[in-house]
Amino acid sequence: MRNVWAHDALKKFYPSAYEQEVHHTYINLHALVDWYISGTPKQPCVKESEATAPASVSDTAEQSSRTLRMVTVERNGNILYTWKGTHGLPCIGLYDPHLSQNQLLYYFEEDVHIISCSVNHEKTLLAVSYCISSEETRRLPHWSGFRYMAILVEIQPINNVKVLKVVDTSMRVQFLYPTEGCHQFPESHLLVVSDEKYIELCHISVVTEDGNNVVIANTGHFPKDRIAEEVVWAQWDAPGQRLFFIIPKRSSCVLHCVQFYPDDHFKFVFEVPLEITLSKQTLSLVNLGCDPREDRGKGRTAALNLQVFTNKTGGLCLIYVHPFPVAQEIHYQVVYLHKGYVNTFKAATTKPDTVPLNTVSFIHLDSYIAVYVPNQSLHMINTRHPELMCYNLFLTGVDAQLNGMCSDCRVQSAWSSCAIESCTGIVFSVSVNTETLLGLLSRTKLDCERLAILHFVLLHHSQLENKILEWMCDHLSVCQSFDPIQEFIIASSYRKFSVEAIHLDKLLPYTSVPFWNEEIPCVSCVTEITDMPILKIGTFKGFWETFHSELEYMKVSQRRFWHSDSRRDWKKLINEVDTREKRNAIYQRTVLENSKKVILNMGTWTNERRRAPLLREEDYHDKELMGLMMVKLKDHLSLHLLHVGKSKIEQIVVDYVSKQLDLVCLIVEVSWKRYNVDPRAFGFQGKANTSEYYIFQIMCCISEAAGKMCMPLPPGYHTLHLVLGVRCLPLENFLHCIDSGILQLTEAFVIKLFKELNDDAKNERIKRSIILRLPERISEKVHHLWDHAVSNNLIAMKYVNQLLSRFKKRENELPRQTKPAQRIGFLPLNYLIMMLSDVEDRALNNPFEEDNIDAAYLEEIALKQTAVLLGLQKS
C-alpha cells in the first residue's frame, strides 16, 4: 500500500446548488455538491500534481462521476466522499461548504470498499474503515484472512499509517468534535463501532515535529473506554455530539444516550424502555458510514428502520417502522420522549404488492418529521404539538411524489433540513416550497389539510402572512371546522411569543381548535402513554437544559390561556357597565392604565402609509376589555412563570395583546388593498360598490371571530365598520345589526353622522334611530349636536330621571309635603305629578339642583310621554 499527498491535487470544483424539478409536492431538493470541472458540467476530474503524483494518474471524468459516493457529514458541515480514481482505485476527498472548496485527503493503491471515514477537527488525522474485496484478497501475498480493517492516517502532511484493527466484521469510525471556539488539539477522540455489537472510544495524542508536521504520539496501543456492549442499534448525532443506542432486554429493549464533551469525558444522560423487541436483530447503524456493496441486501438494509430526532425547543422523538416487508397498511410509531406518550399511525398504501417498506424514509424538518414512502404518501408529523392530529399534513398520490429521487432506497436525515440518499450518497438540503404549499391550500377541499398548512406556514414563515390573508379574503366561507381568522391571530401571536421565556409556549394558546374530532383520510392514529426518560445527570446545559424543562413541565398540571376562559368574566363586565364593579376606583384605574399601555404599544400607528382609515379613537368598551384581558393573562402567567419577574411578565402581556390588535389591523389593511377600496369610502355620501360589500363582510367575520375569542378590537375598528354598514345595508338591516351586537355604536361615529348628514327626511330617520339606541355614556356627550325634538325629549327625559333618582334617595330623609288638591283620574300620571310637585317645592333647598327648568314644562313632557306609552299619541 502506498499513499500520495499532493497539495491542491484536486482542481478546485465549482459547486452550485441546483433545484431538481418537483411536481405536485412541496419539498425542494438542492444538491450541495454539483460537479463542474474543465468545462464539463457535473463531471469530476482529478488533476495530477507535477511534484508528487505519479504519471500514471489519468482518471476519466465519466468514471469518477459514476463512482462518486458520500460517506460522512461532520459536525462543522464538511462532507467526506469517495470516488474511484486511477485504475479504479478509491480516493477520499473533503468538501467544505463554507469555502466551497474540495480537498483530496487520501487514496489507496488497492481496490477496497470504504465503509466509513472521519477527519478530526484540526484536519490532522483521518480514520478509515474499509473492506477488502474478494478478488483483492486472492491476489494479496500476505493476506491474513481478515477482510475488514480500520486505519489511522497522519494527513498534515501524510506520513504514517497506523492500523487500528484487523477483524472479520465491519467497523465504523467517527471523530468527536469540540464546540465552536474550543480547540481540542493536541488530543483527538475516536469512536469505533463494531458489528460485534460493542462501542468504544479511543484517545489519540499527537505532537508537532519540524514546526508543522503533526504525528501520533502514542504509537502503541491507544487508551480506550468501552461505551456499550450487546448493542443492536446505534445512531450518531453529529450536531449535538450525542450517541443513541439500544440494548435488548428480556421482554423489550432500552434506549440509552451518551453525551460527549470537548475534553475526554462523556456522560450517560438517560435511559428509557421501549416496547420494541430487537433481541435477534443484526446491528443497525444511523449516520455512521455505509455498507459495502457486497454486503448490501444481506440483512443491513432490511434491518431496523428506526431513528431519533431532536430539535432546538427540547423535543426528542423516536420514530420506528414496523418490519413488514409488504403490507396493505404501513405501521409506524412516533415516541415523543419529551411528552411521555406514543402515537401509532396506520397509513394505507396504494400499491400493496410492490412496495417494500424498507424504503420508508424519515426527513427531519425541525419541529416536523416527514415520513415518506416513494410514490405512496408523505406524512408531515408535528412533533411540537403532537396531541392534535389536525396539524399532521398527510398527502397521497401525485401530491406526495418527490420526483428526481430514487424510489428503491431510503433517504437518511443527517441533521435538520439535510438528507442523504443512501443508494447514491448524494447530500441534499431539504426545504419547503411555500409556493406549492399555498397552491395546495387553494385547491384542497379538506379542512384538515387547510388547517395543517395554515399552521405550518404561520408558525414558520412570517413573511407569508400577507399571502395567507389574501387567501383568507377569498375563502372565508370554505372552512367549516375552524375559523381561519382566529387561527391566523392565535398562531401568528404564538410564533412571536413562544420563545420569549421558558414554558411560555406551553401557557399561550397556539390554535383555535384545541379539540378535533374529524378523521384524516387514509391515516389513523392511536395514542398511548409511555415511560418518560430517567435522567442520570445532575447539571444540564444546552439542549439537555431545555429537554429537562420539558420533562419537568409534563409532570405538573398543564393549563393554557384560552381566550374562551375569560368569557364568563367578559359577559359579567358587559352586564355590569354601571354597577359596583365599575365604581371600584382601583379596578377602574388599573383597567384604564392597562389599555393605555396596549394602545401606545401598538405598531399600527407607526405606519403612516396605511390605506384603511382606522382612527386613533379609543372606544370605552374595548378599552375595558383590553384591561380585562391583561389582568387575566397577567394572573395566568404569574401563576406558572415563577422564575420570571413581574416587569417582564407585564411587558409580555402588553406586547401580546397589542400584537393581536395589530394583527386585526393587518387583516383590515390587506383586505382594503386586496379589493382596492377607495379611502373615500369612509363617508356617508354615495352608494357602496362591490369591493365595499366584501370589506364589510370580512369585518363582520372579524367581529364574530373576536367575540368568540373574547378579544377586544383595535381603536377605530367599530367606527369604520359602522360607516361601511351605513353605506352597504338598508336602514332596517343596519339597525338589526346594531341591536344584535354585530355593530357597536361609538361616539366618533355618532359625531361624524350628525355633522356630515343634513336633516332631510331620510337622514332624520337615520339620526333618530341611532340616537334612540345610544348607550347613556355616549348619549350624554352627543345629544346636544342635533337640534331636534327627539334630542330635546331625550334631554328632558334625562333631567326627569335624574330628579326622580335624587328624590328617591332623599325620600326617607325629607318631611312629607301636603298633597296637591288637583287630581287626575289616571293614577300613574297623578302619582308623577305629585312627585314633581314635591321636587318643585324643594327646588331652592335641593343641593343637587343646578339647572332652572320650569316644572310646568316637565309636567307637559310627562303627559306627552304617558300618552305615547298608552298609544294615545304618536311620538
PDB file of C-alpha atoms in Angstrom, residues 501-619:
ATOM      1  CA  ALA A 501     -39.467  32.774  28.155  1.00  0.00           C
ATOM      2  CA  ILE A 502     -39.140  29.145  29.222  1.00  0.00           C
ATOM      3  CA  HIS A 503     -42.519  27.367  29.249  1.00  0.00           C
ATOM      4  CA  LEU A 504     -44.268  30.355  27.664  1.00  0.00           C
ATOM      5  CA  ASP A 505     -45.012  28.213  24.617  1.00  0.00           C
ATOM      6  CA  LYS A 506     -46.963  25.871  26.899  1.00  0.00           C
ATOM      7  CA  LEU A 507     -49.015  28.631  28.510  1.00  0.00           C
ATOM      8  CA  LEU A 508     -50.169  30.605  25.477  1.00  0.00           C
ATOM      9  CA  PRO A 509     -52.782  29.305  23.024  1.00  0.00           C
ATOM     10  CA  TYR A 510     -51.385  28.036  19.743  1.00  0.00           C
ATOM     11  CA  THR A 511     -54.585  27.068  17.936  1.00  0.00           C
ATOM     12  CA  SER A 512     -58.229  27.988  17.650  1.00  0.00           C
ATOM     13  CA  VAL A 513     -59.317  24.328  17.802  1.00  0.00           C
ATOM     14  CA  PRO A 514     -57.984  22.650  20.964  1.00  0.00           C
ATOM     15  CA  PHE A 515     -60.243  19.657  20.191  1.00  0.00           C
ATOM     16  CA  TRP A 516     -60.503  17.951  16.823  1.00  0.00           C
ATOM     17  CA  ASN A 517     -62.803  15.023  16.091  1.00  0.00           C
ATOM     18  CA  GLU A 518     -62.652  14.784  12.314  1.00  0.00           C
ATOM     19  CA  GLU A 519     -60.846  11.892  10.665  1.00  0.00           C
ATOM     20  CA  ILE A 520     -57.985  12.353   8.240  1.00  0.00           C
ATOM     21  CA  PRO A 521     -58.461  10.230   5.119  1.00  0.00           C
ATOM     22  CA  CYS A 522     -56.117   7.252   4.659  1.00  0.00           C
ATOM     23  CA  VAL A 523     -54.461   7.551   8.076  1.00  0.00           C
ATOM     24  CA  SER A 524     -55.440   6.686  11.651  1.00  0.00           C
ATOM     25  CA  CYS A 525     -53.739   7.322  14.956  1.00  0.00           C
ATOM     26  CA  VAL A 526     -53.759   5.603  18.365  1.00  0.00           C
ATOM     27  CA  THR A 527     -52.226   7.414  21.349  1.00  0.00           C
ATOM     28  CA  GLU A 528     -50.785   5.595  24.360  1.00  0.00           C
ATOM     29  CA  ILE A 529     -48.954   6.668  27.490  1.00  0.00           C
ATOM     30  CA  THR A 530     -45.320   5.573  27.692  1.00  0.00           C
ATOM     31  CA  ASP A 531     -42.463   5.812  30.169  1.00  0.00           C
ATOM     32  CA  MET A 532     -40.518   9.036  30.314  1.00  0.00           C
ATOM     33  CA  PRO A 533     -36.697   9.054  30.249  1.00  0.00           C
ATOM     34  CA  ILE A 534     -34.791   8.623  33.504  1.00  0.00           C
ATOM     35  CA  LEU A 535     -32.096  11.293  33.547  1.00  0.00           C
ATOM     36  CA  LYS A 536     -28.731  10.317  35.017  1.00  0.00           C
ATOM     37  CA  ILE A 537     -27.001  13.696  35.115  1.00  0.00           C
ATOM     38  CA  GLY A 538     -27.238  16.381  37.750  1.00  0.00           C
ATOM     39  CA  THR A 539     -26.424  19.513  35.757  1.00  0.00           C
ATOM     40  CA  PHE A 540     -27.993  20.385  32.446  1.00  0.00           C
ATOM     41  CA  LYS A 541     -26.554  22.541  29.693  1.00  0.00           C
ATOM     42  CA  GLY A 542     -27.606  23.434  26.184  1.00  0.00           C
ATOM     43  CA  PHE A 543     -30.163  21.075  24.704  1.00  0.00           C
ATOM     44  CA  TRP A 544     -30.450  18.995  27.858  1.00  0.00           C
ATOM     45  CA  GLU A 545     -31.500  22.021  29.894  1.00  0.00           C
ATOM     46  CA  THR A 546     -34.417  22.620  27.534  1.00  0.00           C
ATOM     47  CA  PHE A 547     -35.227  18.907  27.415  1.00  0.00           C
ATOM     48  CA  HIS A 548     -35.187  18.683  31.210  1.00  0.00           C
ATOM     49  CA  SER A 549     -37.553  21.644  31.486  1.00  0.00           C
ATOM     50  CA  GLU A 550     -39.916  19.861  29.073  1.00  0.00           C
ATOM     51  CA  LEU A 551     -39.916  16.757  31.257  1.00  0.00           C
ATOM     52  CA  GLU A 552     -40.444  18.745  34.443  1.00  0.00           C
ATOM     53  CA  TYR A 553     -43.328  20.654  32.956  1.00  0.00           C
ATOM     54  CA  MET A 554     -45.025  17.412  31.850  1.00  0.00           C
ATOM     55  CA  LYS A 555     -45.017  16.245  35.479  1.00  0.00           C
ATOM     56  CA  VAL A 556     -47.178  19.143  36.680  1.00  0.00           C
ATOM     57  CA  SER A 557     -50.660  20.199  35.712  1.00  0.00           C
ATOM     58  CA  GLN A 558     -50.787  21.979  32.394  1.00  0.00           C
ATOM     59  CA  ARG A 559     -53.136  24.802  31.559  1.00  0.00           C
ATOM     60  CA  ARG A 560     -53.023  27.135  28.622  1.00  0.00           C
ATOM     61  CA  PHE A 561     -54.579  30.556  28.475  1.00  0.00           C
ATOM     62  CA  TRP A 562     -57.541  30.167  26.156  1.00  0.00           C
ATOM     63  CA  HIS A 563     -59.484  33.279  25.313  1.00  0.00           C
ATOM     64  CA  SER A 564     -62.731  31.437  25.935  1.00  0.00           C
ATOM     65  CA  ASP A 565     -61.789  31.009  29.595  1.00  0.00           C
ATOM     66  CA  SER A 566     -62.496  34.703  30.066  1.00  0.00           C
ATOM     67  CA  ARG A 567     -65.950  34.511  28.516  1.00  0.00           C
ATOM     68  CA  ARG A 568     -67.749  34.448  31.859  1.00  0.00           C
ATOM     69  CA  ASP A 569     -65.820  37.451  33.144  1.00  0.00           C
ATOM     70  CA  TRP A 570     -66.264  39.086  29.762  1.00  0.00           C
ATOM     71  CA  LYS A 571     -70.062  38.863  29.888  1.00  0.00           C
ATOM     72  CA  LYS A 572     -70.077  39.924  33.510  1.00  0.00           C
ATOM     73  CA  LEU A 573     -68.095  43.025  32.616  1.00  0.00           C
ATOM     74  CA  ILE A 574     -70.537  43.899  29.846  1.00  0.00           C
ATOM     75  CA  ASN A 575     -73.583  43.407  32.049  1.00  0.00           C
ATOM     76  CA  GLU A 576     -72.134  45.449  34.907  1.00  0.00           C
ATOM     77  CA  VAL A 577     -71.211  48.559  33.000  1.00  0.00           C
ATOM     78  CA  ASP A 578     -72.614  50.893  35.628  1.00  0.00           C
ATOM     79  CA  THR A 579     -72.670  48.733  38.745  1.00  0.00           C
ATOM     80  CA  ARG A 580     -70.449  48.480  41.770  1.00  0.00           C
ATOM     81  CA  GLU A 581     -67.647  46.787  39.781  1.00  0.00           C
ATOM     82  CA  LYS A 582     -67.332  49.946  37.722  1.00  0.00           C
ATOM     83  CA  ARG A 583     -67.398  52.167  40.777  1.00  0.00           C
ATOM     84  CA  ASN A 584     -64.344  50.439  42.190  1.00  0.00           C
ATOM     85  CA  ALA A 585     -61.818  53.203  41.606  1.00  0.00           C
ATOM     86  CA  ILE A 586     -58.754  50.959  41.943  1.00  0.00           C
ATOM     87  CA  TYR A 587     -60.086  48.397  39.481  1.00  0.00           C
ATOM     88  CA  GLN A 588     -61.161  51.076  37.034  1.00  0.00           C
ATOM     89  CA  ARG A 589     -57.804  52.818  37.191  1.00  0.00           C
ATOM     90  CA  THR A 590     -55.944  49.544  36.644  1.00  0.00           C
ATOM     91  CA  VAL A 591     -58.043  48.638  33.618  1.00  0.00           C
ATOM     92  CA  LEU A 592     -57.640  52.057  32.009  1.00  0.00           C
ATOM     93  CA  GLU A 593     -53.902  52.142  32.612  1.00  0.00           C
ATOM     94  CA  ASN A 594     -53.518  48.689  31.077  1.00  0.00           C
ATOM     95  CA  SER A 595     -55.492  49.630  27.984  1.00  0.00           C
ATOM     96  CA  LYS A 596     -53.479  52.823  27.581  1.00  0.00           C
ATOM     97  CA  LYS A 597     -50.231  50.818  27.597  1.00  0.00           C
ATOM     98  CA  VAL A 598     -51.602  48.477  24.952  1.00  0.00           C
ATOM     99  CA  ILE A 599     -52.724  51.259  22.634  1.00  0.00           C
ATOM    100  CA  LEU A 600     -49.422  53.108  22.921  1.00  0.00           C
ATOM    101  CA  ASN A 601     -47.547  49.851  22.226  1.00  0.00           C
ATOM    102  CA  MET A 602     -49.423  49.071  19.024  1.00  0.00           C
ATOM    103  CA  GLY A 603     -47.258  49.244  15.942  1.00  0.00           C
ATOM    104  CA  THR A 604     -50.177  50.145  13.684  1.00  0.00           C
ATOM    105  CA  TRP A 605     -49.929  53.853  14.403  1.00  0.00           C
ATOM    106  CA  THR A 606     -46.303  53.991  13.268  1.00  0.00           C
ATOM    107  CA  ASN A 607     -47.335  53.080   9.727  1.00  0.00           C
ATOM    108  CA  GLU A 608     -48.331  56.321   8.066  1.00  0.00           C
ATOM    109  CA  ARG A 609     -48.896  54.640   4.687  1.00  0.00           C
ATOM    110  CA  ARG A 610     -51.808  52.524   5.776  1.00  0.00           C
ATOM    111  CA  ARG A 611     -54.786  52.549   3.497  1.00  0.00           C
ATOM    112  CA  ALA A 612     -57.617  51.554   5.797  1.00  0.00           C
ATOM    113  CA  PRO A 613     -58.905  54.675   7.651  1.00  0.00           C
ATOM    114  CA  LEU A 614     -58.656  53.357  11.206  1.00  0.00           C
ATOM    115  CA  LEU A 615     -58.951  56.362  13.510  1.00  0.00           C
ATOM    116  CA  ARG A 616     -56.908  56.846  16.653  1.00  0.00           C
ATOM    117  CA  GLU A 617     -60.010  56.945  18.777  1.00  0.00           C
ATOM    118  CA  GLU A 618     -60.417  54.933  21.963  1.00  0.00           C
ATOM    119  CA  ASP A 619     -63.719  53.143  22.407  1.00  0.00           C
TER     120      ASP A 619
END
